[in-house]
PDB file of C-alpha atoms in Angstrom:
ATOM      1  CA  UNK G   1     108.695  60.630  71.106  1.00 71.00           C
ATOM      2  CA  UNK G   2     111.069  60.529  67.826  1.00 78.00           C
ATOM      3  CA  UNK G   3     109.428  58.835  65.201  1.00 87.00           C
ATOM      4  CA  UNK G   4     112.203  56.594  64.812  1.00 85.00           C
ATOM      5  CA  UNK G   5     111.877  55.500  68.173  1.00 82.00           C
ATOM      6  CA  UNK G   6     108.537  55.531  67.885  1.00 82.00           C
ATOM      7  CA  UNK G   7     108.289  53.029  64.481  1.00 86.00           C
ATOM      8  CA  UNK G   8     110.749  50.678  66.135  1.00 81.00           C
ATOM      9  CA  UNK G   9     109.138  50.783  69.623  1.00 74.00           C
ATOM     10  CA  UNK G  10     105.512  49.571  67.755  1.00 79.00           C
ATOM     11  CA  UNK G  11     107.000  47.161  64.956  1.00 79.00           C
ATOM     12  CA  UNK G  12     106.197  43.685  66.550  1.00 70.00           C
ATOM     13  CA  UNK G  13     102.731  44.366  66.454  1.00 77.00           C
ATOM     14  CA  UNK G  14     102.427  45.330  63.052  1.00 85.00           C
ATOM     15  CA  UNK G  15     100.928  43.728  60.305  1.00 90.00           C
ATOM     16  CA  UNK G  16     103.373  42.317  57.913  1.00 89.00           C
ATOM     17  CA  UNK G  17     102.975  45.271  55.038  1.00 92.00           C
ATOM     18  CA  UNK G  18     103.551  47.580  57.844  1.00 91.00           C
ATOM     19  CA  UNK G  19     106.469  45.674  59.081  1.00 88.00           C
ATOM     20  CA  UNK G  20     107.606  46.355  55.598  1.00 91.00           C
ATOM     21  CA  UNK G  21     106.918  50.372  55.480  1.00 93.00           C
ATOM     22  CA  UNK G  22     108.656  50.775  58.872  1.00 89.00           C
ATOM     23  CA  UNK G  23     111.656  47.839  57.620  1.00 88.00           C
ATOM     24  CA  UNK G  24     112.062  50.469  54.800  1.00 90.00           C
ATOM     25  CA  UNK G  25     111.953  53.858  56.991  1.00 91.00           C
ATOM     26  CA  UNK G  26     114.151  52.769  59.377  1.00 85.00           C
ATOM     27  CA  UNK G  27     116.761  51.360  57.072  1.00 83.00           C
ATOM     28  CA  UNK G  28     116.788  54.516  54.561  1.00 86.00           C
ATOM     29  CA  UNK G  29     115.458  57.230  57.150  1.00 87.00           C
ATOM     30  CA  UNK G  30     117.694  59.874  55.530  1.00 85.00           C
ATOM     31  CA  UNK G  31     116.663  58.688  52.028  1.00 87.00           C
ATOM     32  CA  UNK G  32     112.835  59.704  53.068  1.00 89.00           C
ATOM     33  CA  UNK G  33     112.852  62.964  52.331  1.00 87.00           C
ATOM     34  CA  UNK G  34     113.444  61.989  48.076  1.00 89.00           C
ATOM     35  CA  UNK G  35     110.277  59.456  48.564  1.00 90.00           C
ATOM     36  CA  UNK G  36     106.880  60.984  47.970  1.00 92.00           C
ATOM     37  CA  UNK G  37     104.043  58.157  49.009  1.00 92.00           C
ATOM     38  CA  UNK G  38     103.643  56.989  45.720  1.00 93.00           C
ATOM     39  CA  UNK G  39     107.155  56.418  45.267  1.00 92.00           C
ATOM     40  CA  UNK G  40     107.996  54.921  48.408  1.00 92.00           C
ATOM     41  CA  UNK G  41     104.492  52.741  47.774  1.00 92.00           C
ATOM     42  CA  UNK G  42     106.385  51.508  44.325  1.00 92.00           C
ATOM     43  CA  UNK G  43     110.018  50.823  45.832  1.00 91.00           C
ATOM     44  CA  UNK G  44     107.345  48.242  48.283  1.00 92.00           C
ATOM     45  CA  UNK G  45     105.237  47.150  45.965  1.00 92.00           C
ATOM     46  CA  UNK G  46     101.577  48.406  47.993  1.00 93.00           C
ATOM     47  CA  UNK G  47      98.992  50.514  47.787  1.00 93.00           C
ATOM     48  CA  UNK G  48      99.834  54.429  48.929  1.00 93.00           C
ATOM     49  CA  UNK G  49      96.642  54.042  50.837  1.00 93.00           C
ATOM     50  CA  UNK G  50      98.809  51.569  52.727  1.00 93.00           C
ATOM     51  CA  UNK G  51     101.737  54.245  53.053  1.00 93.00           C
ATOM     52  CA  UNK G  52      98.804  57.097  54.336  1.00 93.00           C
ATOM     53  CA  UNK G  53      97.084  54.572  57.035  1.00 93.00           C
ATOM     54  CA  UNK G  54     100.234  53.491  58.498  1.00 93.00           C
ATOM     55  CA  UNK G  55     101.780  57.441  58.960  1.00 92.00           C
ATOM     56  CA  UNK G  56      98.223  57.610  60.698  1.00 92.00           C
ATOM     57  CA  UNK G  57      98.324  54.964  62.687  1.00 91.00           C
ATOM     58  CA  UNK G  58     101.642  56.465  63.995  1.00 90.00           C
ATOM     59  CA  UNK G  59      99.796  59.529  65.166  1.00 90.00           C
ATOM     60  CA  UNK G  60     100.598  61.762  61.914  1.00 91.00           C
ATOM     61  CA  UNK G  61      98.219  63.765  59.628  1.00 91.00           C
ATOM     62  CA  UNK G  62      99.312  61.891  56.857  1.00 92.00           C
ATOM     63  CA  UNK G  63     102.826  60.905  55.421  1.00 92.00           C
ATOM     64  CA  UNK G  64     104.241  64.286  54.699  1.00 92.00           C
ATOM     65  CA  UNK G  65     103.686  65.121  58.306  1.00 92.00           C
ATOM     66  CA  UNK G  66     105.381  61.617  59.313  1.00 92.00           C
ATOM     67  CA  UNK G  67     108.100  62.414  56.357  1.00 91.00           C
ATOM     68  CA  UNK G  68     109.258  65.361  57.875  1.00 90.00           C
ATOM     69  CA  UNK G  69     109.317  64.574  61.446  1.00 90.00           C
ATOM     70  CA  UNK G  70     111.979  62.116  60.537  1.00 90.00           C
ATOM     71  CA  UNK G  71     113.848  64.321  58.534  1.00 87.00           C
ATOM     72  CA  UNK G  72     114.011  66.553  61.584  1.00 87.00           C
ATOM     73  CA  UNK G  73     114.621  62.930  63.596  1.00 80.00           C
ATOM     74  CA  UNK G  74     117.763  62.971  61.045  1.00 79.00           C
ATOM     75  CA  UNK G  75     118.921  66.100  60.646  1.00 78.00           C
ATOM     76  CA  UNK G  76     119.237  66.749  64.665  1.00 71.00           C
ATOM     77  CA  UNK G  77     120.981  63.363  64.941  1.00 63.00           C
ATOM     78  CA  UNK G  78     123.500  64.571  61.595  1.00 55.00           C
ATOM     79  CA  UNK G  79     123.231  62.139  58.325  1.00 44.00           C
ATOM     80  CA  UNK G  80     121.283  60.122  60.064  1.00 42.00           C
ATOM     81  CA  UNK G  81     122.785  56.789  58.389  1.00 46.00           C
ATOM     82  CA  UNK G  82     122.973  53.853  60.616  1.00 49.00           C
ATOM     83  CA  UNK G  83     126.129  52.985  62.477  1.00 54.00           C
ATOM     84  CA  UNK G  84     129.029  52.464  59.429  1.00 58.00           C
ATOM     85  CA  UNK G  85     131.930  49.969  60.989  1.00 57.00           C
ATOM     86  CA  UNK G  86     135.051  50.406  59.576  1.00 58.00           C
ATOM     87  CA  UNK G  87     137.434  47.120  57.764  1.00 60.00           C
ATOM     88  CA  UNK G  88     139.330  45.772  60.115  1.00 58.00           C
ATOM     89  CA  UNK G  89     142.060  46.324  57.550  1.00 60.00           C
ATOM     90  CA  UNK G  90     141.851  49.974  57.122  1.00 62.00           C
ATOM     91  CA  UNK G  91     144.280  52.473  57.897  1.00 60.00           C
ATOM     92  CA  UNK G  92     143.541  53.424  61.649  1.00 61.00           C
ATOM     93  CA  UNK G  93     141.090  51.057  62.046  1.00 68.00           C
ATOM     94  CA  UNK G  94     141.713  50.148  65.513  1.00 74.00           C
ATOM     95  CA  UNK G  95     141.036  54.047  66.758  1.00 80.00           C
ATOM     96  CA  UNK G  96     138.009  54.354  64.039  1.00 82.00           C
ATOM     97  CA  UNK G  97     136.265  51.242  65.727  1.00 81.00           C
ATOM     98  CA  UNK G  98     136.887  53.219  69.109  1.00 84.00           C
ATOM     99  CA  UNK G  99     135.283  56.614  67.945  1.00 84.00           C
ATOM    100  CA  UNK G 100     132.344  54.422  65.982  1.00 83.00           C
ATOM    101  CA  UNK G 101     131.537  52.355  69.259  1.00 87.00           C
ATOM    102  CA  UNK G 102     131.552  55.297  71.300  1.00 88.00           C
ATOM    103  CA  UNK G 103     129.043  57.570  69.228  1.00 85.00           C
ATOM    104  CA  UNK G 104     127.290  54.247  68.995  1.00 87.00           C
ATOM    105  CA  UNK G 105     126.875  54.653  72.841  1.00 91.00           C
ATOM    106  CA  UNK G 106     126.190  58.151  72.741  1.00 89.00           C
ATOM    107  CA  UNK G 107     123.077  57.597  70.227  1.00 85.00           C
ATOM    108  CA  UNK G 108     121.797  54.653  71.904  1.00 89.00           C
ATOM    109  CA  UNK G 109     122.000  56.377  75.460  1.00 91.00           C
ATOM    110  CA  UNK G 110     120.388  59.647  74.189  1.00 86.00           C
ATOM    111  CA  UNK G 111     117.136  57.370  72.209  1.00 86.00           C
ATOM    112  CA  UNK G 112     116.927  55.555  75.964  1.00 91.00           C
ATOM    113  CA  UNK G 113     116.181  59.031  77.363  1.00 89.00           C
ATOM    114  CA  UNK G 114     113.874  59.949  74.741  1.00 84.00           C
ATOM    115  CA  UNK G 115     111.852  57.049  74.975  1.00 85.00           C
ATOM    116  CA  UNK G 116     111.771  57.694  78.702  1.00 90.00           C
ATOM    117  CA  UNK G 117     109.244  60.296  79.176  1.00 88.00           C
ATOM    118  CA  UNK G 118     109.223  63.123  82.355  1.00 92.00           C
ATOM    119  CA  UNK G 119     106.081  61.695  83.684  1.00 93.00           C
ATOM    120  CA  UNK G 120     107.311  58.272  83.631  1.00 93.00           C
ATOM    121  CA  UNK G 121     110.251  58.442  85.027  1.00 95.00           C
ATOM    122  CA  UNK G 122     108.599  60.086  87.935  1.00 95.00           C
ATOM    123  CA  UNK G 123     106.101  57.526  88.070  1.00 96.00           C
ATOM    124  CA  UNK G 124     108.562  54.978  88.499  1.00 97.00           C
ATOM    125  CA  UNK G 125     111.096  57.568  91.344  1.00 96.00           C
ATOM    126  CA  UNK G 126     107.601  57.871  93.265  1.00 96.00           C
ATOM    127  CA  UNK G 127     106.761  53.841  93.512  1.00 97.00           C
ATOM    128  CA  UNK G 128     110.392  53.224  94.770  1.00 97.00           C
ATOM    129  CA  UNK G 129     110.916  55.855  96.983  1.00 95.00           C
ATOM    130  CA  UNK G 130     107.342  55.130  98.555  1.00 95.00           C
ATOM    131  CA  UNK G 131     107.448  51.784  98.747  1.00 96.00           C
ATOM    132  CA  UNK G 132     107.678  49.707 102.123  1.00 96.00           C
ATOM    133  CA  UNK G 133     109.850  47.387 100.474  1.00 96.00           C
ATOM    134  CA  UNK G 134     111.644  46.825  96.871  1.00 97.00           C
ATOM    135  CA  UNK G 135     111.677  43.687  95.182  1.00 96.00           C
ATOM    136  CA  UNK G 136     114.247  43.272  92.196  1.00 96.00           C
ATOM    137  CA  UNK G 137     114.280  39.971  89.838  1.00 94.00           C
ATOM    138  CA  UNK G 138     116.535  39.137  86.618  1.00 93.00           C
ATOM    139  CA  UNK G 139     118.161  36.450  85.359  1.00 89.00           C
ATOM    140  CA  UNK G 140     121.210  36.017  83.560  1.00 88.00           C
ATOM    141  CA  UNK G 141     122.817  38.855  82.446  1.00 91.00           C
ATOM    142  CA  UNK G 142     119.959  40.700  83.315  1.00 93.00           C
ATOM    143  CA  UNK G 143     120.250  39.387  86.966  1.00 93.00           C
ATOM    144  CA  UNK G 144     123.696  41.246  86.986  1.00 94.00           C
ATOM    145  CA  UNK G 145     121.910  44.784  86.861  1.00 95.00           C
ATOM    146  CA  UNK G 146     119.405  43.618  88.962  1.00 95.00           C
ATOM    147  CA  UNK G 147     121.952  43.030  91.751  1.00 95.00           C
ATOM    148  CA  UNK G 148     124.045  46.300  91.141  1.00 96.00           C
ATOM    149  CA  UNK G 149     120.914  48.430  91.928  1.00 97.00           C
ATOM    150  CA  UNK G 150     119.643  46.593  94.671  1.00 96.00           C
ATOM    151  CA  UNK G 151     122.793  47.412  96.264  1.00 95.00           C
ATOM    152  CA  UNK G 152     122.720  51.382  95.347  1.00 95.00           C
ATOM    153  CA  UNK G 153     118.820  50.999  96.554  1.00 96.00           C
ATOM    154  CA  UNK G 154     119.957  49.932  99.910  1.00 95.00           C
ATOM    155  CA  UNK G 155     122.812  52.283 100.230  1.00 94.00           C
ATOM    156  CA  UNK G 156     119.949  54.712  99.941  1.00 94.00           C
ATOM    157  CA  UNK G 157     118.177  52.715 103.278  1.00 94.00           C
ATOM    158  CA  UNK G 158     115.476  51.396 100.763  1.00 95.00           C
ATOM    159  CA  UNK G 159     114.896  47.797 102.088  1.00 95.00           C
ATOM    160  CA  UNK G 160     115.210  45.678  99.108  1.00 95.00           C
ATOM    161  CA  UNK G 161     115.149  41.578  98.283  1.00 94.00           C
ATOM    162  CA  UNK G 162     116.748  40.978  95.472  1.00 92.00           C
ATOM    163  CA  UNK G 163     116.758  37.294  94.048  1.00 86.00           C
ATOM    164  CA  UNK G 164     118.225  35.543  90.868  1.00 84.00           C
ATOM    165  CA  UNK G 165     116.418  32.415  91.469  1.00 84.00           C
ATOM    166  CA  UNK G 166     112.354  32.457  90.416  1.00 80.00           C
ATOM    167  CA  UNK G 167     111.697  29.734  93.068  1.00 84.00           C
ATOM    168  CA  UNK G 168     113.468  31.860  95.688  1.00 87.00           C
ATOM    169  CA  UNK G 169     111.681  34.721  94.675  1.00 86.00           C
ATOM    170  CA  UNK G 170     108.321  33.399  94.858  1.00 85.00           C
ATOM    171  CA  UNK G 171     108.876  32.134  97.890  1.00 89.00           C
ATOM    172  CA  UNK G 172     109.703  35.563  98.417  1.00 89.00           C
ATOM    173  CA  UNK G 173     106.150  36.824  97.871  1.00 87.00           C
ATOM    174  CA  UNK G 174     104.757  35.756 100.860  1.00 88.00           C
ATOM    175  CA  UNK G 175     106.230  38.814 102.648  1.00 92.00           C
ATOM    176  CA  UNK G 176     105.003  41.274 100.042  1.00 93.00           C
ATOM    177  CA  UNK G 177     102.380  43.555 100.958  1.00 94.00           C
ATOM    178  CA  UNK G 178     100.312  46.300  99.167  1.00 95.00           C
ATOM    179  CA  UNK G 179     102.458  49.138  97.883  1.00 95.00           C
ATOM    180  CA  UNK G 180     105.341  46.956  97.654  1.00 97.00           C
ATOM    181  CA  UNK G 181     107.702  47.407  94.439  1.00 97.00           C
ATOM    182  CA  UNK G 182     108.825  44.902  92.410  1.00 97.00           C
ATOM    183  CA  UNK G 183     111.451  45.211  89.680  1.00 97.00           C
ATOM    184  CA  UNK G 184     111.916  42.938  87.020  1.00 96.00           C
ATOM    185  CA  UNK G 185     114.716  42.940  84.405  1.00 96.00           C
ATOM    186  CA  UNK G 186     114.128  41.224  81.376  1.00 94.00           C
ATOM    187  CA  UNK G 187     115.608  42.240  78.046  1.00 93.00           C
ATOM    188  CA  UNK G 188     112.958  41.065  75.912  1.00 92.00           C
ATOM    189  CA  UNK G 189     110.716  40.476  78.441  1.00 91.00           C
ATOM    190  CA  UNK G 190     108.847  37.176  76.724  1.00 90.00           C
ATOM    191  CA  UNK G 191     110.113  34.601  79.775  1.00 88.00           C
ATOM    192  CA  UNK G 192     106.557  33.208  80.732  1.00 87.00           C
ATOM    193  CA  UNK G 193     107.929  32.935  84.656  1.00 85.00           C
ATOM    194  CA  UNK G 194     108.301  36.771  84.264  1.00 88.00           C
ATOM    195  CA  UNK G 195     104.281  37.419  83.620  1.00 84.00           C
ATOM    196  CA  UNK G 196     103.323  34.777  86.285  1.00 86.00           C
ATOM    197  CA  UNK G 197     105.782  36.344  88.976  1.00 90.00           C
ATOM    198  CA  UNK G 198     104.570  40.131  87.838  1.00 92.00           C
ATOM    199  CA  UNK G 199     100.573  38.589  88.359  1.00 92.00           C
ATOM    200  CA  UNK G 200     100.900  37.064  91.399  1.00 92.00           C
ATOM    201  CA  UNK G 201     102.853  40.424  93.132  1.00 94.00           C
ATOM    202  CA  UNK G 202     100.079  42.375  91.631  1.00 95.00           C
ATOM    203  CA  UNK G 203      97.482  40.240  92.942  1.00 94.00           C
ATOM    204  CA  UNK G 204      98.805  41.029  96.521  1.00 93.00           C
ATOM    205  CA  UNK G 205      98.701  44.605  96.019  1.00 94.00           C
ATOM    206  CA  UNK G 206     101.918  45.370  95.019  1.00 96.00           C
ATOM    207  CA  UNK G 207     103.130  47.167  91.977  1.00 97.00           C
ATOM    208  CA  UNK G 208     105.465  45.911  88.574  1.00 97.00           C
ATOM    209  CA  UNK G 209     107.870  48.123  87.210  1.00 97.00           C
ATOM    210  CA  UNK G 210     109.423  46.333  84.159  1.00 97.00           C
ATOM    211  CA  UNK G 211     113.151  47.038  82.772  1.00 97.00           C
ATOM    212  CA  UNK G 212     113.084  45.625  78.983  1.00 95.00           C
ATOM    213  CA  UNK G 213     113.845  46.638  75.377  1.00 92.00           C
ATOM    214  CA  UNK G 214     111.616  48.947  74.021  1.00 88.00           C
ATOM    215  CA  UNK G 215     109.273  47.006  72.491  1.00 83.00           C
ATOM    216  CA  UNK G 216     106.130  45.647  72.761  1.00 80.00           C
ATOM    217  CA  UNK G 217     106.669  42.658  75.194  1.00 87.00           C
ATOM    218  CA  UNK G 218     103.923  40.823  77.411  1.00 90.00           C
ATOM    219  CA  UNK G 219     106.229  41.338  80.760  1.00 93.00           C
ATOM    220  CA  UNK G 220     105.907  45.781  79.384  1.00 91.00           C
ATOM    221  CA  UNK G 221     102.346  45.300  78.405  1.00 87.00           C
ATOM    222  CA  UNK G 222     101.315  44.331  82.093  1.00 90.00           C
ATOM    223  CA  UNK G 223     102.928  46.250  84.164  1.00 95.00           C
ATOM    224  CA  UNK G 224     102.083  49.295  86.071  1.00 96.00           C
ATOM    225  CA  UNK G 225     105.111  51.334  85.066  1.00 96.00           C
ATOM    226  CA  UNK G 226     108.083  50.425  82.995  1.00 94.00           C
ATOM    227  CA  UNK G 227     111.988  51.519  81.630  1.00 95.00           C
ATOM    228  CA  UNK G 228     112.206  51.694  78.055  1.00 92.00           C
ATOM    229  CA  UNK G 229     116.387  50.532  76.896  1.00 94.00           C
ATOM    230  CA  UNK G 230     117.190  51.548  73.236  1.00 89.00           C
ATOM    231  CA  UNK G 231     119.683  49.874  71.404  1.00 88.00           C
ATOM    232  CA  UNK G 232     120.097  49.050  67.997  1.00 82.00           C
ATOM    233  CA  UNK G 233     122.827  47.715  65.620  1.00 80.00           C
ATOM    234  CA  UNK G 234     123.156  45.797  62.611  1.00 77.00           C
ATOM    235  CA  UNK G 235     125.351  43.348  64.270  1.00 82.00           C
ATOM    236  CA  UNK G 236     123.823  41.605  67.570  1.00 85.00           C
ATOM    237  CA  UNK G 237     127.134  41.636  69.651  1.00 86.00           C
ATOM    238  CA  UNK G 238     126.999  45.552  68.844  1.00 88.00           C
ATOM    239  CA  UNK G 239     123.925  45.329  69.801  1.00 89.00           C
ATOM    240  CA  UNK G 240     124.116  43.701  73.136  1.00 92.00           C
ATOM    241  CA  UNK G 241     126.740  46.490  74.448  1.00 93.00           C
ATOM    242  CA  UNK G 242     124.533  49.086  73.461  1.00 94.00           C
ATOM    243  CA  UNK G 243     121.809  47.592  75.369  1.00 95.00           C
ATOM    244  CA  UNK G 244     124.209  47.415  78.536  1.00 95.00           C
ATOM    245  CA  UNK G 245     125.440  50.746  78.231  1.00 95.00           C
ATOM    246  CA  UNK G 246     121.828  52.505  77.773  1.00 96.00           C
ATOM    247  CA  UNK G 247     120.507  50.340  80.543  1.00 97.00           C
ATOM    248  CA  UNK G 248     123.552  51.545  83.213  1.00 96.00           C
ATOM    249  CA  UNK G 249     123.032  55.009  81.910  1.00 96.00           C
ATOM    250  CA  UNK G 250     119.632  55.229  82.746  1.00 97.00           C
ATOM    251  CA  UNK G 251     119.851  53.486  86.346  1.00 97.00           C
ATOM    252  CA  UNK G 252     122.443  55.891  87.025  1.00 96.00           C
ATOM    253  CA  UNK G 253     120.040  58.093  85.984  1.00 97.00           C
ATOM    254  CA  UNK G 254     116.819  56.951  88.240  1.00 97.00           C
ATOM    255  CA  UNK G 255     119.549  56.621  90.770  1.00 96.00           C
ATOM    256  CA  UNK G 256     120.230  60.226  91.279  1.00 95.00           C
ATOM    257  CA  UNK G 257     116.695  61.640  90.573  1.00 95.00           C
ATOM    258  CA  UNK G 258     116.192  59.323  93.628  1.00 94.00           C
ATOM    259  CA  UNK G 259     119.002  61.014  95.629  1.00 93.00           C
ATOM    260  CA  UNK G 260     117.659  64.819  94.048  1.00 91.00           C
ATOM    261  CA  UNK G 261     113.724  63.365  95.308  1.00 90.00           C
ATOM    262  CA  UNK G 262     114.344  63.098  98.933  1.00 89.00           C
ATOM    263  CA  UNK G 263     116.964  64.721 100.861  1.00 89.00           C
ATOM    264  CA  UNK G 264     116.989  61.935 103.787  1.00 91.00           C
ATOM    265  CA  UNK G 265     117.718  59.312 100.913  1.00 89.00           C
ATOM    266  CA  UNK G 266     121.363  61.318 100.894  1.00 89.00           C
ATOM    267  CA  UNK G 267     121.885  61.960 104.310  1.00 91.00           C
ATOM    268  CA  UNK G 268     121.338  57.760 104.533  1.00 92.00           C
ATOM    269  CA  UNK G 269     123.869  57.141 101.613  1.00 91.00           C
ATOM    270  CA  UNK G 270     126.555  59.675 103.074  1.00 91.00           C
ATOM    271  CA  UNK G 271     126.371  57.372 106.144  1.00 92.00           C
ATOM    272  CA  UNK G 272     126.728  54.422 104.665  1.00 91.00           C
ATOM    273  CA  UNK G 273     129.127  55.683 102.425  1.00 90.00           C
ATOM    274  CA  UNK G 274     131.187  56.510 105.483  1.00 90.00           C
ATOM    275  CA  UNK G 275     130.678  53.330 107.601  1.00 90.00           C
ATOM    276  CA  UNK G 276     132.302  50.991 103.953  1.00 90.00           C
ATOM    277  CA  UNK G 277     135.070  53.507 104.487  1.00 88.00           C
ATOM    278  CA  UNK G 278     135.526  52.582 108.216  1.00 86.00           C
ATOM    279  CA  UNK G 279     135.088  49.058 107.445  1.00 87.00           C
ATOM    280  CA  UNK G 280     137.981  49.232 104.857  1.00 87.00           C
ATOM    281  CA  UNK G 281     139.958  51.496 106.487  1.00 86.00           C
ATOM    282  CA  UNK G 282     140.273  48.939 109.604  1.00 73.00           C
TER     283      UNK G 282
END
């Protein structure tokens, strides 16, 4: 995983001079490189022991090992200086906002995938695709998603129930069985009806996959397989974008490695696909 990722990804539960190391990395990542751990201990005001533990703690040797993975981290993403907006009242501003939001995009969608390893994105294609029946919650916003890929689920003949109300769907429960799927969408994934919802499906044998930021979050931190959605920007409403567009681009994503997983999945769509038509054609 990129160390950025990584730092960002583990921040919440750090201790408060670690929140302030990784505050400092992430905000001056292609500054690191001119910071040996005594200076970068100074610019903080902490120990360098502090500076050594936490690159440990992060899974480095020490910090010149975590030090230059994020200079690689930088130099494979270019300058590796956080997303620059232009004035609104600068020559071309209106096409320079364009090109900014769109590598914006570009770097947010390509962190999603890196957080998102091989294995568990596999984990997650082989609980859908084997699962009697798929159960897909979210509210809000996050509802919206939610109901967009039940929809592609069941033009793939995967039986899903898909609810935006958390009475509905625990009423819902009562039909779940063991090696059932449940999907829940939850940006931040703190909403305490989220964990009680994910515990009692578990409890009946079935099993959570959770769609949330990545970062540590209780709804993550219980459940049996999750989608990590990168996104960060100085300003939140930036911010919020990003996390819709890295969130569609990796359901489009599961989507197809479903399609590419079992041939009969696009044999069903192709049908379905063909009876809409009919339907719209008469």
């Amino acid at each position: 995983m990129p160390p950025l990722v990584k730092i960002r990804s583990e921040r919440e539960q750090m201790s408060a001079i670690e929140r302030r190391i990784a505050d400092f990395i992430l905000d001056n990542a292609h500054l690191l490189r001119d910071y040996s751990s005594q200076q970068l201990a100074n610019a903080l005001d902490i120990s360098q022991s502090s500076v050594v533990k936490f690159s440990q703690k992060l899974g480095f040797k020490g910090y010149p090992d975590l030090k230059y993975s994020v200079g690689a981290a930088v130099a494979a993403a270019g300058n590796g200086e956080s997303t620059r907006w232009p004035p609104e009242d600068q020559p071309g501003g209106y096409l320079l906002v364009a090109e900014t939001l769109r590598r914006a995009k570009a770097a947010a969608e390509e962190e999603t995938m890196a957080a998102n390893s091989q294995v568990e994105l596999e984990t997650v294609i082989a609980l859908v695709d084997n699962a009697p029946k798929v159960f897909i919650y979210g509210l809000g916003d996050d509802g919206l998603y939610a109901r967009e890929f039940a929809m592609r689920l069941s033009l793939l003949g995967i039986l899903t129930v898909q609810q935006a109300d958390p009475i509905l769907m625990i009423a819902n429960l009562s039909a779940a069985r063991p090696g059932d799927v449940l999907l829940v969408f939850s940006e931040f994934g703190k909403l305490p009806q989220l964990w009680q919802l994910s515990r009692q499906f578990q409890e009946v044998g079935g099993k959570v996959v959770s769609i949330t930021r990545h970062t540590a979050n209780p709804l993550r931190a219980h459940a049996d397989a999750s989608l990590a959605i990168c996104a960060h920007d100085p300003q939140p409403p930036v911010a919020q974008l990003l996390y819709r567009s890295s969130l569609q681009y990796l359901l489009d994503f599961v989507f197809v490695l479903l399609c590419q997983a079992n041939p009969d999945r696009q044999r069903q769509l192709a049908m379905n696909q063909e009876r809409i038509q009919h339907l719209i054609d008469n």
